[in-house]
Coordinates of C-alpha atoms and ligand atoms in Angstrom, one line a residue:
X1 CA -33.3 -0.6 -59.6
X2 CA -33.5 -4.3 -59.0
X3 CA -31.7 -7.4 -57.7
X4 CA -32.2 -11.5 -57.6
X5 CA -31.9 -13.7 -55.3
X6 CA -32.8 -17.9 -54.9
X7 CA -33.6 -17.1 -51.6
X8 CA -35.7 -14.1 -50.2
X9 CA -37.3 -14.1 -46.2
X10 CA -39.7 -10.8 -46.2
X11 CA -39.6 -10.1 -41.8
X12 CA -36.9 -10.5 -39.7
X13 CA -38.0 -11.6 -36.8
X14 CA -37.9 -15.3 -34.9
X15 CA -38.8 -17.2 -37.6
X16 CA -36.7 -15.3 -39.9
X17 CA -33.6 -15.8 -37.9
X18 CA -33.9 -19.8 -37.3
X19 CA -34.4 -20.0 -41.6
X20 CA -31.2 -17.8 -41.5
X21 CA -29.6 -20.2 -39.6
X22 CA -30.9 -23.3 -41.2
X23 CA -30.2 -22.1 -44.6
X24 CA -26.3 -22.2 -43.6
X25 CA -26.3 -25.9 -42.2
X26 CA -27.9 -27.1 -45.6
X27 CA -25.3 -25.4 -47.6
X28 CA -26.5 -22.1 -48.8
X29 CA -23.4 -20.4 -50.7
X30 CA -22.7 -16.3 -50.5
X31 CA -25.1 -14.6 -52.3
X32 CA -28.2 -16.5 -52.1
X33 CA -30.2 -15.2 -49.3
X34 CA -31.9 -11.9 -48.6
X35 CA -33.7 -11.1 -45.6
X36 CA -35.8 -8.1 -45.6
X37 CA -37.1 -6.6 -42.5
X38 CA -39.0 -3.3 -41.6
X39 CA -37.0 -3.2 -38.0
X40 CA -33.9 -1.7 -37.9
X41 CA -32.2 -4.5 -36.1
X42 CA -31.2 -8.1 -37.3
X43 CA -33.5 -10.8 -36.1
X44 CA -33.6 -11.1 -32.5
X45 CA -35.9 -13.1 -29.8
X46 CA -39.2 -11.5 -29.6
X47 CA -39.9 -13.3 -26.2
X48 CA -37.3 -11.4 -24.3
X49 CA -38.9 -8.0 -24.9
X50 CA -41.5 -8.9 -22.1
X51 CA -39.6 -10.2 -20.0
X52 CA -35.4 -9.4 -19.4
X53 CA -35.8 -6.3 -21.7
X54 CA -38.1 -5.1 -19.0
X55 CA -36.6 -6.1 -15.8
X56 CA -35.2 -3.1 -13.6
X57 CA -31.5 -4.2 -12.9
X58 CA -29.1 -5.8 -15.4
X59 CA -32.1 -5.7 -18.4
X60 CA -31.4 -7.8 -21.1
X61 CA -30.1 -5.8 -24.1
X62 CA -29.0 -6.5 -27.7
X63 CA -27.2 -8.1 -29.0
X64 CA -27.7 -10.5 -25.9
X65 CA -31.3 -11.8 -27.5
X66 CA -30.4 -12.4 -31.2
X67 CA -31.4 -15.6 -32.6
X68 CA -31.1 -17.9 -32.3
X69 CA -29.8 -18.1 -28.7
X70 CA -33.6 -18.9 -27.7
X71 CA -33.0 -22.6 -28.6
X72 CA -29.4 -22.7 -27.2
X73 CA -28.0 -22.4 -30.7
X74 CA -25.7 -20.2 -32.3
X75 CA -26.2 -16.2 -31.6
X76 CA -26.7 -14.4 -35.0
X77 CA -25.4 -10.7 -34.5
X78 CA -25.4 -8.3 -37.7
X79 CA -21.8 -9.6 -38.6
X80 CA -22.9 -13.6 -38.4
X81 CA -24.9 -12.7 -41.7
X82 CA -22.2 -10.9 -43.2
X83 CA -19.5 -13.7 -42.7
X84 CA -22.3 -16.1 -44.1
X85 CA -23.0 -13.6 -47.1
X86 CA -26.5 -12.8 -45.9
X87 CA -27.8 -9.8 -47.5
X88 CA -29.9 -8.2 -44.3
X89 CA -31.5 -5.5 -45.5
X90 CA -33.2 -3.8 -42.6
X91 CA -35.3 -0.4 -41.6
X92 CA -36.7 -1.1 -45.3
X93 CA -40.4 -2.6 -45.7
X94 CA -41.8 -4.6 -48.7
X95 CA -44.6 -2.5 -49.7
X96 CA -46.1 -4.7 -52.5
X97 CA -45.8 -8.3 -53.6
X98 CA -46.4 -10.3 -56.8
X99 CA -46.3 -14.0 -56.6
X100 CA -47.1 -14.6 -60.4
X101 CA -43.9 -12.7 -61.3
X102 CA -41.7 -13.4 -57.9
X103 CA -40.9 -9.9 -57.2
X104 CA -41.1 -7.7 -54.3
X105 CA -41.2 -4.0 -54.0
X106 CA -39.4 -2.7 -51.1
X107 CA -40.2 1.3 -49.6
X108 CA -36.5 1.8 -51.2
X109 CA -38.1 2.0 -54.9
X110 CA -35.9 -1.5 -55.2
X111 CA -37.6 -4.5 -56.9
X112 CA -36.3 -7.8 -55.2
X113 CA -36.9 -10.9 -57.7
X114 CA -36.9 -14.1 -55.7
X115 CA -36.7 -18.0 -57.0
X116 CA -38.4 -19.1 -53.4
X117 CA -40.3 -16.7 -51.0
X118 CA -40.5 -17.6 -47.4
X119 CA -43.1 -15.2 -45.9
X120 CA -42.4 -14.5 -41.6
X121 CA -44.1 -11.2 -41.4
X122 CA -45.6 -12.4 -38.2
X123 CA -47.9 -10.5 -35.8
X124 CA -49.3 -6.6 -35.5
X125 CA -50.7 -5.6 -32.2
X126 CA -54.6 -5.0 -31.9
X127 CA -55.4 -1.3 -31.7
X128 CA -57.4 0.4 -28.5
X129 CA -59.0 2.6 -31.9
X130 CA -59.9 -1.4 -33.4
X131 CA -62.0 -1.7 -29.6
X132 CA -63.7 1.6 -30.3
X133 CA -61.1 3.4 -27.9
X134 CA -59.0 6.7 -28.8
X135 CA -55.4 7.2 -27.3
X136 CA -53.1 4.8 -28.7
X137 CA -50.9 8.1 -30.1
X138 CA -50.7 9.1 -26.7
X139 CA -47.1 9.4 -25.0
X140 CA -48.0 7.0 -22.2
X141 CA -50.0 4.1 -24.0
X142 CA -48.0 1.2 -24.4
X143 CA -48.4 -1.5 -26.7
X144 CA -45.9 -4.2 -26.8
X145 CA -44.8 -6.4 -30.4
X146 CA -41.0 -5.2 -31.3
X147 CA -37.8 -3.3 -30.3
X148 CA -39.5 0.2 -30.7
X149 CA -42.4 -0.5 -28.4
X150 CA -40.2 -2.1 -25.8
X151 CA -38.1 0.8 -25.4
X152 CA -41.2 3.1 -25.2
X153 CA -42.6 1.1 -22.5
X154 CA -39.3 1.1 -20.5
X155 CA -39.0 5.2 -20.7
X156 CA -42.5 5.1 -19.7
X157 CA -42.0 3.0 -16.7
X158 CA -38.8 5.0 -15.7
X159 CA -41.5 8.1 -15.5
X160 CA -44.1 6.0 -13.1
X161 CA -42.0 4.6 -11.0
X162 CA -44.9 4.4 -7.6
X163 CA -47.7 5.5 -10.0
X164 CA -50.1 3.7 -11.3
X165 CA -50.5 1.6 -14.5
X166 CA -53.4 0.0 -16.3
X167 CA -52.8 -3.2 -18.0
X168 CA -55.8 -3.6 -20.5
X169 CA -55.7 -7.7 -21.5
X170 CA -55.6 -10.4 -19.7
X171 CA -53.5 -12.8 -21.8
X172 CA -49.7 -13.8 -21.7
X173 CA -48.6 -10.2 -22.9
X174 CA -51.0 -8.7 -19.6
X175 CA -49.8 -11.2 -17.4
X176 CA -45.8 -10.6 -18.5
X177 CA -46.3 -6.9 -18.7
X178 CA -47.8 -6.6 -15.2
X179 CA -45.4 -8.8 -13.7
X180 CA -42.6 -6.4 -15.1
X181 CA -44.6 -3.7 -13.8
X182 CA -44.2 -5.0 -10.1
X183 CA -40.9 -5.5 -11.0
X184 CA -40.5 -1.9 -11.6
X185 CA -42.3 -0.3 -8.2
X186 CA -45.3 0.7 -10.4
X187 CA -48.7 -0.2 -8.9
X188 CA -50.8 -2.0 -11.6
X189 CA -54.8 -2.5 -11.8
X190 CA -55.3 -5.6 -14.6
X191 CA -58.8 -4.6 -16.9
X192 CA -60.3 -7.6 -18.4
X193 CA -63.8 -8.7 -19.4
X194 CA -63.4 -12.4 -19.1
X195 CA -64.0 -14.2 -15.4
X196 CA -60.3 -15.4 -15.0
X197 CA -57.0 -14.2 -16.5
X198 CA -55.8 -16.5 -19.6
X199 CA -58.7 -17.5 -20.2
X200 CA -58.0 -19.4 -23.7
X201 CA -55.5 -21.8 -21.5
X202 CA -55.6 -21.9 -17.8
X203 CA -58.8 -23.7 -16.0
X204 CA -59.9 -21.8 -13.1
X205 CA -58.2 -23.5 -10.8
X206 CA -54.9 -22.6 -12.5
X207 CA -55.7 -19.0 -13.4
X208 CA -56.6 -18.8 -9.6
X209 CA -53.2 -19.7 -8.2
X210 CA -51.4 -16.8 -10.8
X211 CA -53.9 -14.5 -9.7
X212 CA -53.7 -15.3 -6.5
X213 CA -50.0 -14.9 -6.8
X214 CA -49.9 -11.9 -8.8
X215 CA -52.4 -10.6 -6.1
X216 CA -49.6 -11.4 -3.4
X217 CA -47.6 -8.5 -5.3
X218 CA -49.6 -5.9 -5.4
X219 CA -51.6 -6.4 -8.4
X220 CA -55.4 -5.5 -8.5
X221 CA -57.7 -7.8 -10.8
X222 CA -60.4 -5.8 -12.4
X223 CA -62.1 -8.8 -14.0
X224 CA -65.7 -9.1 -16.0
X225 CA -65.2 -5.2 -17.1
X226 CA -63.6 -4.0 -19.7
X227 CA -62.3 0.3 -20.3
X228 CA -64.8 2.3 -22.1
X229 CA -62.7 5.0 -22.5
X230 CA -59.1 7.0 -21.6
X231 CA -59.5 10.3 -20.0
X232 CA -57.0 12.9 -20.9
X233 CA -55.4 16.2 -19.6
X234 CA -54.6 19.5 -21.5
X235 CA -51.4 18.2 -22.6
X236 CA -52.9 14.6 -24.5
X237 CA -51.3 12.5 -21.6
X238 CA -53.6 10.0 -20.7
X239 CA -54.5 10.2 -16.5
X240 CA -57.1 7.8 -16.2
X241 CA -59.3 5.3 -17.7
X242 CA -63.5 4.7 -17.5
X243 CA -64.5 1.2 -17.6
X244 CA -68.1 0.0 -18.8
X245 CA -69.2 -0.6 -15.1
X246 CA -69.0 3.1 -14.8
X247 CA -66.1 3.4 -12.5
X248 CA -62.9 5.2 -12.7
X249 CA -59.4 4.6 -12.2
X250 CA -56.7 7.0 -12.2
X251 CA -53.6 6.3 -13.9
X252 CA -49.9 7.6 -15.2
X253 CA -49.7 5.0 -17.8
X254 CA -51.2 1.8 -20.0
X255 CA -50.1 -1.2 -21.6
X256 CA -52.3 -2.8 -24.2
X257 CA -52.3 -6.5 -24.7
X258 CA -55.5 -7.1 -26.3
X259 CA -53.8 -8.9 -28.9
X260 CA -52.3 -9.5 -32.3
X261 CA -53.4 -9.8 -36.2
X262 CA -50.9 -11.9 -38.6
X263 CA -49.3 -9.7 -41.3
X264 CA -50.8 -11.2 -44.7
X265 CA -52.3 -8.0 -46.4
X266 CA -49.6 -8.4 -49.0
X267 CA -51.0 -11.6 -50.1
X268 CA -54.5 -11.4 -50.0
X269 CA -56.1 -12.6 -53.4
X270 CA -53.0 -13.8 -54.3
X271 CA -52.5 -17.2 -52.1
X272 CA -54.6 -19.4 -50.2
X273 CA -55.9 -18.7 -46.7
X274 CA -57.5 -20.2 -43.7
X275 CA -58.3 -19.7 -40.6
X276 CA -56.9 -15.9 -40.8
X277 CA -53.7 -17.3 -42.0
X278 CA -51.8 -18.2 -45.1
X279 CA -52.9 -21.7 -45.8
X280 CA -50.0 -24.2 -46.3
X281 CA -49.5 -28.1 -47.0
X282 CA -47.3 -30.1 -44.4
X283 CA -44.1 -29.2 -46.2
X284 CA -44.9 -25.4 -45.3
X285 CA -45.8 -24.7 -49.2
X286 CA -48.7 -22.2 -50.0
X287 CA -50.9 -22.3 -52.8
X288 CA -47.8 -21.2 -55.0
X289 CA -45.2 -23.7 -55.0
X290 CA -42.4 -21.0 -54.5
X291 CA -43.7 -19.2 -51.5
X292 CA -43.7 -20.7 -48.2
X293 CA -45.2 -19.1 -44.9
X294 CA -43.6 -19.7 -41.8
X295 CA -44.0 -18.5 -38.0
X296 CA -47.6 -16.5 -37.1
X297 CA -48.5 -15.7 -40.0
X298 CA -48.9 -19.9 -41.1
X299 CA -52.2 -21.8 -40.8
X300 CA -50.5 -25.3 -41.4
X301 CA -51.7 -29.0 -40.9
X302 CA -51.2 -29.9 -37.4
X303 CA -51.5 -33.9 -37.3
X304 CA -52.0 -33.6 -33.3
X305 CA -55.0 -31.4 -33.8
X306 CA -56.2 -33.6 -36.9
X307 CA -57.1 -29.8 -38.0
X308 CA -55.0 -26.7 -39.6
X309 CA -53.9 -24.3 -37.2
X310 CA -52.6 -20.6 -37.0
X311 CA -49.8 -21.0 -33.7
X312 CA -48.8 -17.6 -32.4
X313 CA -46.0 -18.8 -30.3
X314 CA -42.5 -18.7 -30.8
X315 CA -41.3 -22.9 -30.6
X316 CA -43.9 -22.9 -33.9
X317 CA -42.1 -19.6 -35.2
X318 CA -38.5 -21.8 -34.7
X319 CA -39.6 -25.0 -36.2
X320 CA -42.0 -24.0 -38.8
X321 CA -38.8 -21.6 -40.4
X322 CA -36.5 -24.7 -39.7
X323 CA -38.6 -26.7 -41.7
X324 CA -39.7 -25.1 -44.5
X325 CA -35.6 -24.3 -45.2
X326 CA -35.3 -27.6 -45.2
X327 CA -38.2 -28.7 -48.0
X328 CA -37.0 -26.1 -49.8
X329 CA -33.3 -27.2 -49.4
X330 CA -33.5 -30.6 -49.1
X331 CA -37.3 -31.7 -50.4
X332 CA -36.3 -35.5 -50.6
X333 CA -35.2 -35.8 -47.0
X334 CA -37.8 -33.4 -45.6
X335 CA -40.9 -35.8 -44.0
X336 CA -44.3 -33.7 -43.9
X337 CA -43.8 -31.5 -40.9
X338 CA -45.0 -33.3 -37.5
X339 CA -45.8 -30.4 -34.6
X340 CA -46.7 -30.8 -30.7
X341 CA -48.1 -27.5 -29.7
X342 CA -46.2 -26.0 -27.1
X343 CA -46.6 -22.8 -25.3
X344 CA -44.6 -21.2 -22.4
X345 CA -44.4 -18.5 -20.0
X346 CA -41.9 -17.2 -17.1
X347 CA -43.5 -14.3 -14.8
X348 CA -41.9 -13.3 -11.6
X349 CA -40.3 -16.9 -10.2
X350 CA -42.9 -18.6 -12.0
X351 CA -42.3 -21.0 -15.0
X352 CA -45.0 -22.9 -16.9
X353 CA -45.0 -24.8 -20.1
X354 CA -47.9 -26.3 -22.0
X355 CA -48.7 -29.3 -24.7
X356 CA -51.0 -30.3 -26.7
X357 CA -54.4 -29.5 -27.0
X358 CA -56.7 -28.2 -23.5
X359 CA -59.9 -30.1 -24.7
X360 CA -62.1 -33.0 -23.1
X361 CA -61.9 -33.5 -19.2
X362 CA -59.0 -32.1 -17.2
X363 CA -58.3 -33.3 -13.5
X364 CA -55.3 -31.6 -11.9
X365 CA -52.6 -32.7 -9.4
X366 CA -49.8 -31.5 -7.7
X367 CA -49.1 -28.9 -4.6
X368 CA -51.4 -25.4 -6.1
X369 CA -49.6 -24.3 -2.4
X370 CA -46.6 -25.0 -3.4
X371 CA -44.4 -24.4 -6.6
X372 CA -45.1 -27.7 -8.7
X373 CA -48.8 -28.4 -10.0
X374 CA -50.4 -28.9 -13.0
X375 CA -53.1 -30.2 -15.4
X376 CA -54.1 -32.9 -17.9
X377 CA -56.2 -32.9 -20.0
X378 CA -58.2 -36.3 -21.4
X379 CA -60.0 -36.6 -24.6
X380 CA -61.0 -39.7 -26.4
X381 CA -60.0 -42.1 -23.9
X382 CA -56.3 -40.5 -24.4
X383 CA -54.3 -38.1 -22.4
X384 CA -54.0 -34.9 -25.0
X385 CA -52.4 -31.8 -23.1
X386 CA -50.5 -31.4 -20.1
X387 CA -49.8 -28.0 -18.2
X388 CA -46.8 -28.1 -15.3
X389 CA -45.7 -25.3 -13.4
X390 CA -42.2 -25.3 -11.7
X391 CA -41.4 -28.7 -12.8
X392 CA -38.2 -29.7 -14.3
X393 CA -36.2 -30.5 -17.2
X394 CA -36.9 -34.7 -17.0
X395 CA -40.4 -33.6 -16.6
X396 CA -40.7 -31.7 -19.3
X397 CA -39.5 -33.8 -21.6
X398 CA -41.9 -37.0 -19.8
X399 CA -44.9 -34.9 -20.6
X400 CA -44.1 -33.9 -24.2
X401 CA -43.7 -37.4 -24.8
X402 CA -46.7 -39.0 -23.1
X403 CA -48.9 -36.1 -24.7
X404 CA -47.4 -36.6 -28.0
X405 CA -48.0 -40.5 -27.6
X406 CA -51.5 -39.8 -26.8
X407 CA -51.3 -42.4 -23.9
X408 CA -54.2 -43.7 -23.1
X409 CA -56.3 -43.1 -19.9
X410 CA -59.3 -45.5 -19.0
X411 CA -60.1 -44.0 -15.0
X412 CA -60.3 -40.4 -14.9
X413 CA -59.7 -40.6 -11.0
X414 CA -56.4 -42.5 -11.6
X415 CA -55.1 -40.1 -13.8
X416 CA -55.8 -37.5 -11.2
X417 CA -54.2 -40.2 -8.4
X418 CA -51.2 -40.6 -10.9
X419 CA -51.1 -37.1 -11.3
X420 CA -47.6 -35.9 -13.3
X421 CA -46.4 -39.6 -12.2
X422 CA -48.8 -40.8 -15.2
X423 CA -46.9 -39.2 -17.9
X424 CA -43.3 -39.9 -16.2
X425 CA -44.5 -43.4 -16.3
X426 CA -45.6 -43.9 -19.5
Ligands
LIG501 P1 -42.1 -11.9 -35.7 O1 -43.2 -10.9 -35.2 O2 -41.1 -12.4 -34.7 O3 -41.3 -11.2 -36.9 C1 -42.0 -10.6 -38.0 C2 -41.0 -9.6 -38.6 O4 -41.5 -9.2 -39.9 C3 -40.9 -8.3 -37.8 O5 -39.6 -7.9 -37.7 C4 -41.8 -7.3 -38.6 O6 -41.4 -6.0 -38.4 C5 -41.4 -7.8 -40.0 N1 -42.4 -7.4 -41.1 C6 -43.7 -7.5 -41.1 N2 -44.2 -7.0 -42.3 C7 -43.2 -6.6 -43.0 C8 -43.0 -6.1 -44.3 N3 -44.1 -5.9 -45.1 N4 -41.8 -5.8 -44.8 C9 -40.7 -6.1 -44.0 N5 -40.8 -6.6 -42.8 C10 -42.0 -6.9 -42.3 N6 -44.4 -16.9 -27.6 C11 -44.2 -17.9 -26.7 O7 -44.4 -19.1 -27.1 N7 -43.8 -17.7 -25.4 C12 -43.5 -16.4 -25.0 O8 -43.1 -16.2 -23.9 C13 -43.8 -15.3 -25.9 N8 -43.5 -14.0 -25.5 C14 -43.8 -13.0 -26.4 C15 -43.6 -11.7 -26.0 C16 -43.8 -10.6 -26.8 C17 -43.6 -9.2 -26.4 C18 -44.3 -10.9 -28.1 C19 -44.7 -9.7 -29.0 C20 -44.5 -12.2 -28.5 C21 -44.2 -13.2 -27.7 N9 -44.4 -14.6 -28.1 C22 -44.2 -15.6 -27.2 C23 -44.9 -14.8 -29.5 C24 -43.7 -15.0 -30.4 O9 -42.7 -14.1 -30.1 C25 -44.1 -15.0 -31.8 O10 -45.0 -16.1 -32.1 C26 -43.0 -15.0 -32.8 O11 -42.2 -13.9 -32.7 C27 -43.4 -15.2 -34.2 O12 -42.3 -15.2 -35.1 P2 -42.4 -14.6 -36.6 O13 -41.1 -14.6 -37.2 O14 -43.6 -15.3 -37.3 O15 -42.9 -13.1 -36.4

């Protein structure tokens, strides 16, 4: 059994959706594309699932999150792909791939030949069994990466509602799942061996004011620790947890946010990597010039950086699809591919949003006992990142600019003076 297609996406996720999309406004004709994803749902915005998905009243549901409404464009339900004759072909995994011949064998027995191959297979969580900890079968441990995990963890919170939870991470997924948790009348303890939560991004000062905030909630911090082990009853329900500094805390369920591993088994010996990912040139092209990687699974040259980079965020899951659609579509219109890293997170009535790069000195400014403060960051005599809580839409776009710019900053202490007016300025 076998069909053909020019066109073949293998994961339907965020960056699968945005090609979807993109591969209509350059023309693609009935027929052509084929999207084939192991979820049983058309692509949708993984973002939500930590945050509306989880909320108590009026949760965000599908179809509400397709793609791509994330970037305020068009929302692709199920019957968007039909009208564009998209052949979705979901619940169904690609089990093997072979880039010499440019075929794909799905867990359907069917062979799927391709012309072009763009590989969004994305992220898999990080095991508690991959720490050296059992439990992640059990029917209270939560992890958190699509659909099927999301409901879990809501049927979980509806059974703890004033119990307690133990968030083990202290990352973006932690932070959003704990806030959620709060949200939800469950008492939460964060577990996390670093001294500060988001460690990778925040600087002290700003991880303080989140957990100081978070701490305002209800939330306990459990910080330079880590769990050692989950204690169990009869029935394989997990009650508590021991951490390393031999204490015990009780609990009636977990979230695990100790990360995520890009999915690129399929291609290993077969393409190019670096830096854990599938190595590509600016035009999102791997080693084989018919199979483009896009989204998490991507280590692509990032010209702000001066370095390739693997992004796990979703703005690099939207425009790396968009532009690889476009090379492929379009190669003599399509400049090499030109990326401002850009992160962003919304927890309780929080808001923040971060570019560029957090390197060299940082000085920071604004109100930390109010709702609008932030950080930049200065590196080589230029300003290279920028992080702003609460700020607005004019801001926003003032920072991405004077970060992308790389304005430069001769006094340290005026930047600080200057403060967010440096970049509006600029
Ligand atoms: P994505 O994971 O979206 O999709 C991959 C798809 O491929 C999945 O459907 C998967 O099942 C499928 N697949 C994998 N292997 C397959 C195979 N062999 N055969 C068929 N299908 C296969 N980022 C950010 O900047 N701000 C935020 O607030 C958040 N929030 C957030 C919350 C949560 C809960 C998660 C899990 C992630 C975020 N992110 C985020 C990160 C962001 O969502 C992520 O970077 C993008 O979803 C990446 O898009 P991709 O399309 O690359 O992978």
């Amino acid at each position: 059994m076998g069909r053909a297609f020019p066109y073949v996406i293998i994961g339907g996720g965020v960056a699968a959706g945005y090609a979807a999309l993109e591969f209509t406004k350059k023309g693609l004709s009935h027929g052509e594309l084929c999207i084939i994803s192991d979820e049983p749902v058309a692509p949708y915005e993984r973002p939500a699932l930590s945050k509306g998905f989880l909320f108590p009243e009026a949760p965000s549901r599908l179809p509400g999150f397709h793609t791509c409404v994330g970037a305020n464009e068009e929302k692709l339900t199920p019957n968007w792909y039909k009208e564009h004759g998209i052949e979705l072909i979901l619940g169904t995994r690609v089990e093997s791939a072979n880039v010499r011949r440019k075929t794909l064998l799905t867990t359907m027995g069917e062979t799927i030949t391709y012309e072009f191959l763009i590989i969004a297979t994305g992220s898999r969580v990080v095991k508690l069994e991959e720490i050296g900890i059992n439990g992640s079968d059990a029917e209270n441990v939560c992890y958190l990466r699509d659909l099927a995990d999301a409901t879990k963890l809501v049927n979980v919170m509806q059974k703890c509602r004033n119990g307690n939870a133990i968030v083990i991470g202290g990352g973006y997924i932690g932070m959003e799942c704990a806030a959620s948790l709060v949200m939800n009348k469950i008492n939460v303890s964060m577990v996390f061996p670093g001294p500060y939560c988001m460690s990778r991004l925040f600087t002290p000062k700003i991880a303080s004011y989140y957990e100081d905030f978070y701490k305002s909630k209800g939330v306990n911090f459990i910080k330079g620790t880590s769990v050692s082990s989950l204690v169990f009853n009869s029935e394989g329900k997990v009650t508590g947890a021991n951490l390393k500094d031999g204490r015990q805390l009780p609990a009636d369920m977990i979230i695990v946010g100790i990360g995520a591993r890009p999915n690129t088994n399929l291609f290993t010996g077969q393409l190019t990597f670096e830096k854990g990912g599938i190595k590509v040139n600016s035009q999102l092209q791997s080693s084989n010039p018919s199979v483009y990687a896009v989204g998490d699974v991507t280590s692509f040259p990032v010209k702000f950086y001066g370095d390739t980079r693997r992004v796990e965020h979703v703005d690099a899951a939207r425009r790396t699809a968009r532009h690889a659609v476009s090379a492929i579509m379009d190669p003599k219109n399509t400049p090499g591919f030109d990326y401002l890293p850009f992160f962003y997170s919304r927890v309780f009535s929080l808001s923040w949003r971060f570019y560029g790069d957090n390197v060299g000195e940082v000085v920071h400014f604004g109100d930390f006992n109010g709702t609008k403060f932030g950080a930049l960051w200065r590196s080589n005599g230029c300003l290279v990142g920028c992080f702003l809580e609460g700020g607005g839409d004019d801001d926003y776009v003032a920072i991405a600019k004077a970060v992308r710019d790389k304005a430069a900053v001769a006094d340290l202490g005026e930047l600080e003076r200057a403060g967010l007016g440096f970049a509006v300025e600029v």
